[in-house]
XYZ file of C-alpha atoms in Angstrom:
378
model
C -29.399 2.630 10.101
C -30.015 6.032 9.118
C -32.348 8.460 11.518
C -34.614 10.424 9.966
C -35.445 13.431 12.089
C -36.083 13.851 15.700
C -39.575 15.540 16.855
C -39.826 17.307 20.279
C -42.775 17.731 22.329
C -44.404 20.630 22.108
C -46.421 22.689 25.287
C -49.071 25.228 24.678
C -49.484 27.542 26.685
C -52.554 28.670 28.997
C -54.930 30.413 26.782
C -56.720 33.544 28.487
C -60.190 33.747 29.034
C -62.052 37.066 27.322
C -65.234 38.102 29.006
C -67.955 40.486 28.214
C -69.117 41.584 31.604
C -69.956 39.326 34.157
C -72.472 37.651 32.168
C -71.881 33.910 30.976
C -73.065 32.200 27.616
C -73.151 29.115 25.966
C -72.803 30.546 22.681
C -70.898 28.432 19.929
C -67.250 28.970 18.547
C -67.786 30.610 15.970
C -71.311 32.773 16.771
C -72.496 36.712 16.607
C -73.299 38.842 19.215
C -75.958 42.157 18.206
C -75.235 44.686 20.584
C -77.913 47.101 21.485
C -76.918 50.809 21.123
C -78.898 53.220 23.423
C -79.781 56.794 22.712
C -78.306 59.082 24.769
C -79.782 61.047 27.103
C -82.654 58.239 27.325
C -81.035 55.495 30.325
C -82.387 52.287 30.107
C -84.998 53.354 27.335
C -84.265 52.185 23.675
C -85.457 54.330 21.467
C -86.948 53.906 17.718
C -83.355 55.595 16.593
C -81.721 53.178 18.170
C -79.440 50.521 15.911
C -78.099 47.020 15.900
C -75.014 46.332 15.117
C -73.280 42.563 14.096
C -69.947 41.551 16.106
C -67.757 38.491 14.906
C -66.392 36.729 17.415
C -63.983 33.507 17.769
C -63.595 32.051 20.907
C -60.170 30.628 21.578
C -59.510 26.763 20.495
C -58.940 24.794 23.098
C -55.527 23.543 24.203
C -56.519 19.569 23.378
C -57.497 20.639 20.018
C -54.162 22.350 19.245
C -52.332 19.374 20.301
C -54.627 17.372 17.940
C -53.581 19.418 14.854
C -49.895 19.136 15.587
C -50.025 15.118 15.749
C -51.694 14.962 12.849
C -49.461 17.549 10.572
C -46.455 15.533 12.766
C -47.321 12.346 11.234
C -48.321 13.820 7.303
C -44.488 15.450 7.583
C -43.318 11.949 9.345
C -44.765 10.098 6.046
C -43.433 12.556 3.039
C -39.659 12.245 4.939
C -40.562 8.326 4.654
C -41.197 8.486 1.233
C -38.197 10.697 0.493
C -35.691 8.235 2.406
C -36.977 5.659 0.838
C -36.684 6.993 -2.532
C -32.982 8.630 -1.993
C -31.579 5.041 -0.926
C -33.569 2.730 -3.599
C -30.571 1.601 -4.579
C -29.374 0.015 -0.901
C -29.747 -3.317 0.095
C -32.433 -4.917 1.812
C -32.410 -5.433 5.339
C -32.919 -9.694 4.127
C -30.449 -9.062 1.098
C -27.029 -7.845 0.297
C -28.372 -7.525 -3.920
C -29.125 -3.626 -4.654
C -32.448 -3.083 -5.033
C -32.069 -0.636 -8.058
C -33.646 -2.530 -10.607
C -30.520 -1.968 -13.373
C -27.986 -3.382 -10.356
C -29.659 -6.509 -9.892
C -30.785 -8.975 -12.775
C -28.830 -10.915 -15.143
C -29.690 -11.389 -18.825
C -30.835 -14.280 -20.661
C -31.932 -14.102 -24.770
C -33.945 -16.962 -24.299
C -35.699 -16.214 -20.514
C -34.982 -12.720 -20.655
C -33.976 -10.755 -17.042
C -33.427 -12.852 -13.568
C -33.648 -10.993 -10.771
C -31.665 -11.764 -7.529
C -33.029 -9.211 -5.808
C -36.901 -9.534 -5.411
C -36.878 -12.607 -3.655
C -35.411 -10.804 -0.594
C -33.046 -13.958 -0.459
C -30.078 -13.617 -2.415
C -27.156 -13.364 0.056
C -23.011 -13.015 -0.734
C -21.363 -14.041 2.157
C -17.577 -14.967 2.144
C -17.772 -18.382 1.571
C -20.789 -18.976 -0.094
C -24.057 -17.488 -2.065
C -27.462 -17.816 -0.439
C -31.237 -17.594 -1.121
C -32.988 -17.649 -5.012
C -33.417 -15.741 -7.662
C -36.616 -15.457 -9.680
C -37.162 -15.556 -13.347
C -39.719 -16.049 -15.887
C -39.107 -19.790 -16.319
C -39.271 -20.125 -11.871
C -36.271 -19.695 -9.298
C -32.831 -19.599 -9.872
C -31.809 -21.698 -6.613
C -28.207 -20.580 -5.745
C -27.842 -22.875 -2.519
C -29.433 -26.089 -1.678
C -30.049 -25.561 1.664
C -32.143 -22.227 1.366
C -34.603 -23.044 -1.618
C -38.054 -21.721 -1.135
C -38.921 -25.211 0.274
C -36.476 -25.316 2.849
C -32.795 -27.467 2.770
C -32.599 -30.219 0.314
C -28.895 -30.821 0.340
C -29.817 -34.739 1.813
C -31.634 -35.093 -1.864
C -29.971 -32.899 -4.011
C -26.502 -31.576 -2.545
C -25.478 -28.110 -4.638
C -24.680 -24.525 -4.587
C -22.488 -21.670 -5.714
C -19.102 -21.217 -3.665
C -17.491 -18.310 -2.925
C -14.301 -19.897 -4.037
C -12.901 -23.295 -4.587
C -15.505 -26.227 -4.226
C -17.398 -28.353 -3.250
C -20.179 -27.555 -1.627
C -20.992 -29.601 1.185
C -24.155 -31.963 2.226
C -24.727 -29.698 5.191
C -24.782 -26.878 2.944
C -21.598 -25.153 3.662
C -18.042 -24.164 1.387
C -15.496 -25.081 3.409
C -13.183 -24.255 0.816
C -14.666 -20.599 0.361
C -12.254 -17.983 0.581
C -14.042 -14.519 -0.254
C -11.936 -14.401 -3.473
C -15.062 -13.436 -5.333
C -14.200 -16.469 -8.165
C -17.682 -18.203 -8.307
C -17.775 -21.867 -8.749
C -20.284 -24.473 -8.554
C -23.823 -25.309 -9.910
C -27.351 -23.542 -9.673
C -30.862 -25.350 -10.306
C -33.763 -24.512 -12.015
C -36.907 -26.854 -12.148
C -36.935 -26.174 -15.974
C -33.759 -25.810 -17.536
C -31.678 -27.903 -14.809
C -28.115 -27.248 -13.602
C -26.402 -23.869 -14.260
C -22.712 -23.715 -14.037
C -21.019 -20.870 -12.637
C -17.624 -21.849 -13.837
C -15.775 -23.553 -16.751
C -14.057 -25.803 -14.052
C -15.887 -27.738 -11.928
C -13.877 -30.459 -10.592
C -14.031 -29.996 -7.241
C -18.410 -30.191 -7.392
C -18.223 -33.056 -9.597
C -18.498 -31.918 -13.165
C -16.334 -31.423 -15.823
C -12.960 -28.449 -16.749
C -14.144 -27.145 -20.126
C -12.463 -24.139 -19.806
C -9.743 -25.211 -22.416
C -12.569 -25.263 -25.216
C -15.449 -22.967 -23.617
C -13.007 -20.686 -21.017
C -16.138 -18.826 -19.027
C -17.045 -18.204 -15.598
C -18.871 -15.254 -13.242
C -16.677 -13.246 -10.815
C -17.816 -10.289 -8.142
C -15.251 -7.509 -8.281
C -13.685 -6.761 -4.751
C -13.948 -2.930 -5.272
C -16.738 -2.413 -6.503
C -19.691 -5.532 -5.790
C -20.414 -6.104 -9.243
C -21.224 -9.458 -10.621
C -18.871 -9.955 -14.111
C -19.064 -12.362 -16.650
C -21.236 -15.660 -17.546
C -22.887 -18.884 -16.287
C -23.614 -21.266 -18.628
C -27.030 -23.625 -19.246
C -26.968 -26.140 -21.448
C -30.926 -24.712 -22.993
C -30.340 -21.171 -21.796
C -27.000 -20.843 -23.460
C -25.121 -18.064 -21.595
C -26.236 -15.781 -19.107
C -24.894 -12.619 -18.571
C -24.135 -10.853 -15.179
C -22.716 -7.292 -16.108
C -24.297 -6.418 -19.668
C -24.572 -2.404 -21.152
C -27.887 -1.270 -19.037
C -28.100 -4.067 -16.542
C -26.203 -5.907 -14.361
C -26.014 -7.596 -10.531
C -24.320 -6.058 -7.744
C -23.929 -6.337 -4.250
C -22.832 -4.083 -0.907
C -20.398 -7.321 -0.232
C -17.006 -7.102 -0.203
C -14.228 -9.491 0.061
C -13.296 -9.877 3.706
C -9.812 -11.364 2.837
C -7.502 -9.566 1.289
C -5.746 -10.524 -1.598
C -2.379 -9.130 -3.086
C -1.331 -10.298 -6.769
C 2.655 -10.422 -8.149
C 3.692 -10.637 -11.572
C 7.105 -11.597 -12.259
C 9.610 -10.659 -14.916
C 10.327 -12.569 -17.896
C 12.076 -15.810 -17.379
C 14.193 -16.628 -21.145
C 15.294 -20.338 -20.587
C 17.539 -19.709 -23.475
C 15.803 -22.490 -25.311
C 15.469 -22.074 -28.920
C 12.640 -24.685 -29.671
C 10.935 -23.610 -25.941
C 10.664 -25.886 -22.572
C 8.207 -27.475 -20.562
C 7.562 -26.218 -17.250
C 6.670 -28.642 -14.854
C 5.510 -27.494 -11.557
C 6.492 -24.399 -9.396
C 7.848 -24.114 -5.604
C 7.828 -21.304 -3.429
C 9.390 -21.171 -0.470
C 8.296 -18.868 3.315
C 5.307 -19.648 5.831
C 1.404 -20.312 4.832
C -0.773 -19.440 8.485
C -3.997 -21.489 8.707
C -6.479 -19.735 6.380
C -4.741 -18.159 4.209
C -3.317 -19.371 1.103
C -1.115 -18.948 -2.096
C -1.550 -20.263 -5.462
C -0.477 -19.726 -9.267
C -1.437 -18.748 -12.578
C 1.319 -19.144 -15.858
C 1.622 -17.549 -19.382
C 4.229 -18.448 -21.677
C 5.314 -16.887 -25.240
C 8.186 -17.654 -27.763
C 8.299 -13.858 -27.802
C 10.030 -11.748 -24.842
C 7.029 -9.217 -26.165
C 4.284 -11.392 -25.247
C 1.375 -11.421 -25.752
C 0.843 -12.402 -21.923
C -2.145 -14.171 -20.986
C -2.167 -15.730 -17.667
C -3.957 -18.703 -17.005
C -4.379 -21.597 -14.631
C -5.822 -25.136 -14.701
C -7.952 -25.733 -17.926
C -6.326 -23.144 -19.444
C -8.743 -20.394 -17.466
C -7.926 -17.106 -16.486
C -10.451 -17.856 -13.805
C -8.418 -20.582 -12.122
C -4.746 -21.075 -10.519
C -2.620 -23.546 -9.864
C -2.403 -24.466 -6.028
C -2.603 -28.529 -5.800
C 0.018 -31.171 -5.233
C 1.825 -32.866 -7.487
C 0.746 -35.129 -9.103
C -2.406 -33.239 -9.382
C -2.464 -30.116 -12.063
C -5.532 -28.581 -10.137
C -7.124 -25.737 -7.786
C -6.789 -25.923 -4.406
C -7.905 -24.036 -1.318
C -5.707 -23.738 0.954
C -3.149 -24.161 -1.588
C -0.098 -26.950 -0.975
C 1.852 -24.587 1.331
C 5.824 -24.065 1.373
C 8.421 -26.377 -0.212
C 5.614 -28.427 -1.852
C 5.658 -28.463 -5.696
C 3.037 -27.514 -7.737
C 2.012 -29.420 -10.761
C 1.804 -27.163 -14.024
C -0.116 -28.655 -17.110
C 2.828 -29.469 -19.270
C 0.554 -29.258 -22.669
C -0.260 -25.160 -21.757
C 3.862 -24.859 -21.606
C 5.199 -27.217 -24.201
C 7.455 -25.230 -27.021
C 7.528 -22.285 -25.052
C 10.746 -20.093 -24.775
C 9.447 -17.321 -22.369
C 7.801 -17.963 -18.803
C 6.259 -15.767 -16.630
C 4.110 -16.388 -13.122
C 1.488 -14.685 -11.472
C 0.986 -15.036 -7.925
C -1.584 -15.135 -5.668
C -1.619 -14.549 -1.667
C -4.539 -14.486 0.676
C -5.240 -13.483 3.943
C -7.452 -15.347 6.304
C -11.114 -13.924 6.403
C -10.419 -12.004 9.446
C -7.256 -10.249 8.131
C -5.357 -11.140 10.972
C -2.685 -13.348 8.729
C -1.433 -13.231 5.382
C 1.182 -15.827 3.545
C 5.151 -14.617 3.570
C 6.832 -15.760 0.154
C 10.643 -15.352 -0.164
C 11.828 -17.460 -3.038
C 9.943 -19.009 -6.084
C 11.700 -21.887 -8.055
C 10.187 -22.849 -11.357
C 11.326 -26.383 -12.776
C 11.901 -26.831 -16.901
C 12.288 -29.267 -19.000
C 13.198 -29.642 -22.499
């Protein structure tokens, strides 16, 4: 929180009394005494030549009344600060949001439904595993989590959500599998338009990997909070999250940290190109943390080099099992191969990888990697 200003309490002082003789009067504030001028020479006697003249007088305010002035110009300053503050840090989050509230750092774009905000709802929340709350739009809310829709959790009769992370999201509304990488994935509803993926792939919430034919996804960048890229709706068409003027961002930040590796370029010495099958890597994984792959081949030790991962997505890696060419969080672990799709390899000459290592959310651990084997065929 930020303090505004601090007021101390102010004392008056004793104010003195002014008298005019010994004589008393009840004579208001603000009044005029006509004092009598004598001739001189004459005593008591007032003569014809004598003369009036008008004194203005103020008596002192009392010491109540002072203090009354001072509250009340103390709370006219107390509101124009308010209104300042509030102004200066429009674009900070909400005490019951993490969106900013700056209305060009919080909607996304639609052509057909035009702006959805995430922000006015005082809902929308990033955490590291998962998005909560609703967003609002022209065609109703934008639920991002099952079990905080404006009428309550209905994950026991409709189980979805967006994951911060690998899928799925869970009946009881969690991500298990969220891992503050900032890679959305999952589904949003809308009473209108119905489901709204987040990412080409979603295997892991029960949909389909498209990303070989309609690559796409939405992705909040670690440094700076920004929401970047697209969801897709099958009526809506795409929706965008970072456009020229407007965009979504939030004061989250990725609470694991996450370290990338590119390697050099691997020449098999095959003229008409291999296929690589899976990948193993070999040093310690702690609980929570993780490591995971992306490929990009060429027949060209110039590239061009376009990593990619399962469904041919540079939003995806490769950290399942074999047999399995899929996503995983955590990945396999150490000494386990890795499945590759062989079709995004075949014919290739040139291979290159691109880890992918993790911390846990606390920071505490981080994956070791020593030695990475890749396995070819012809």
């Amino acid at each position: 929180m930020i303090p505004l200003y601090s007021v101390s309490k102010m004392r008056s002082g004793k104010q003195s009394k002014k008298e005019y003789g010994n004589e008393r009067t009840n004579t208001p504030r603000n009044y005029h005494i006509y004092a009598i001028y004598v001739a001189p020479g004459c005593g008591k006697c007032i003569t014809k030549e004598a003369e009036t003249q008008k004194i203005s007088y103020n008596r002192p305010m009392k010491a109540w009344k002072i203090i009354f002035w001072i509250v009340i110009a103390i709370v006219l300053i107390f509101g124009v600060v308010t209104s300042i503050t509030t102004n200066l840090f429009e674009a900070q989050a909400d005490p019951g949001t993490n969106i900013h509230s700056d209305p060009a750092e919080r909607v996304a774009w639609s052509d057909i439904s035009g702006y959805w905000d995430f922000y006015i709802s005082n809902t929308v929340t990033v955490f590291g595993s998962k998005i909560e709350g609703y967003a609002e739009s022209a065609i109703g809310d934008i639920s991002l989590d099952c079990a905080t829709t404006r009428n309550g959790n209905i994950c026991t009769s409709s189980n979805y959500g967006i994951c911060n992370g690998p899928g799925p999201h869970n009946i009881d509304g969690t991500c298990t599998n969220g891992n503050a990488s900032g890679i959305l994935s999952g589904y949003a509803w809308n009473d209108a338009i119905g489901w709204v993926s987040f990412n080409c792939n979603q295997t892991n919430h029960g949909g389909p990997d498209v990303c070989i034919s309609n690559p796409y996804g939405v992705t909040i960048n670690g440094v700076s909070g920004d929401f970047e890229g697209f969801a897709w709706n099958d009526i809506e068409g795409w929706i965008g999250f970072h456009g020229s003027s407007t965009k979504v961002a939030t004061t989250w930040r990725a609470t694991s940290s996450i370290a990338y590796l590119e390697s050099s370029i691997f020449d098999t010495g095959e003229e008409g190109g291999v296929v690589l099958n899976s990948i193993i890597w070999q040093g310690t994984q702690p609980s929570g943390t993780s490591v995971d792959f992306q490929i990009a081949v060429s027949n060209s030790p110039t590239g061009p080099w376009t990593f990619i991962g399962p469904g041919g997505s540079e939003f995806t890696y490769y950290g399942a099992s074999c047999p399995a060419a899929a996503t995983s969080f955590p990945g396999a672990g150490a000494d386990t191969p890795i499945c590759i799709d062989k079709l995004q390899s075949a014919s290739s000459r040139y291979l290159r990888y691109k880890v992918r290592l993790i911390s846990n959310l606390s920071r505490t651990e981080s994956p070791e990697i020593n030695d990475i084997v890749l396995n070819w065929s012809r």
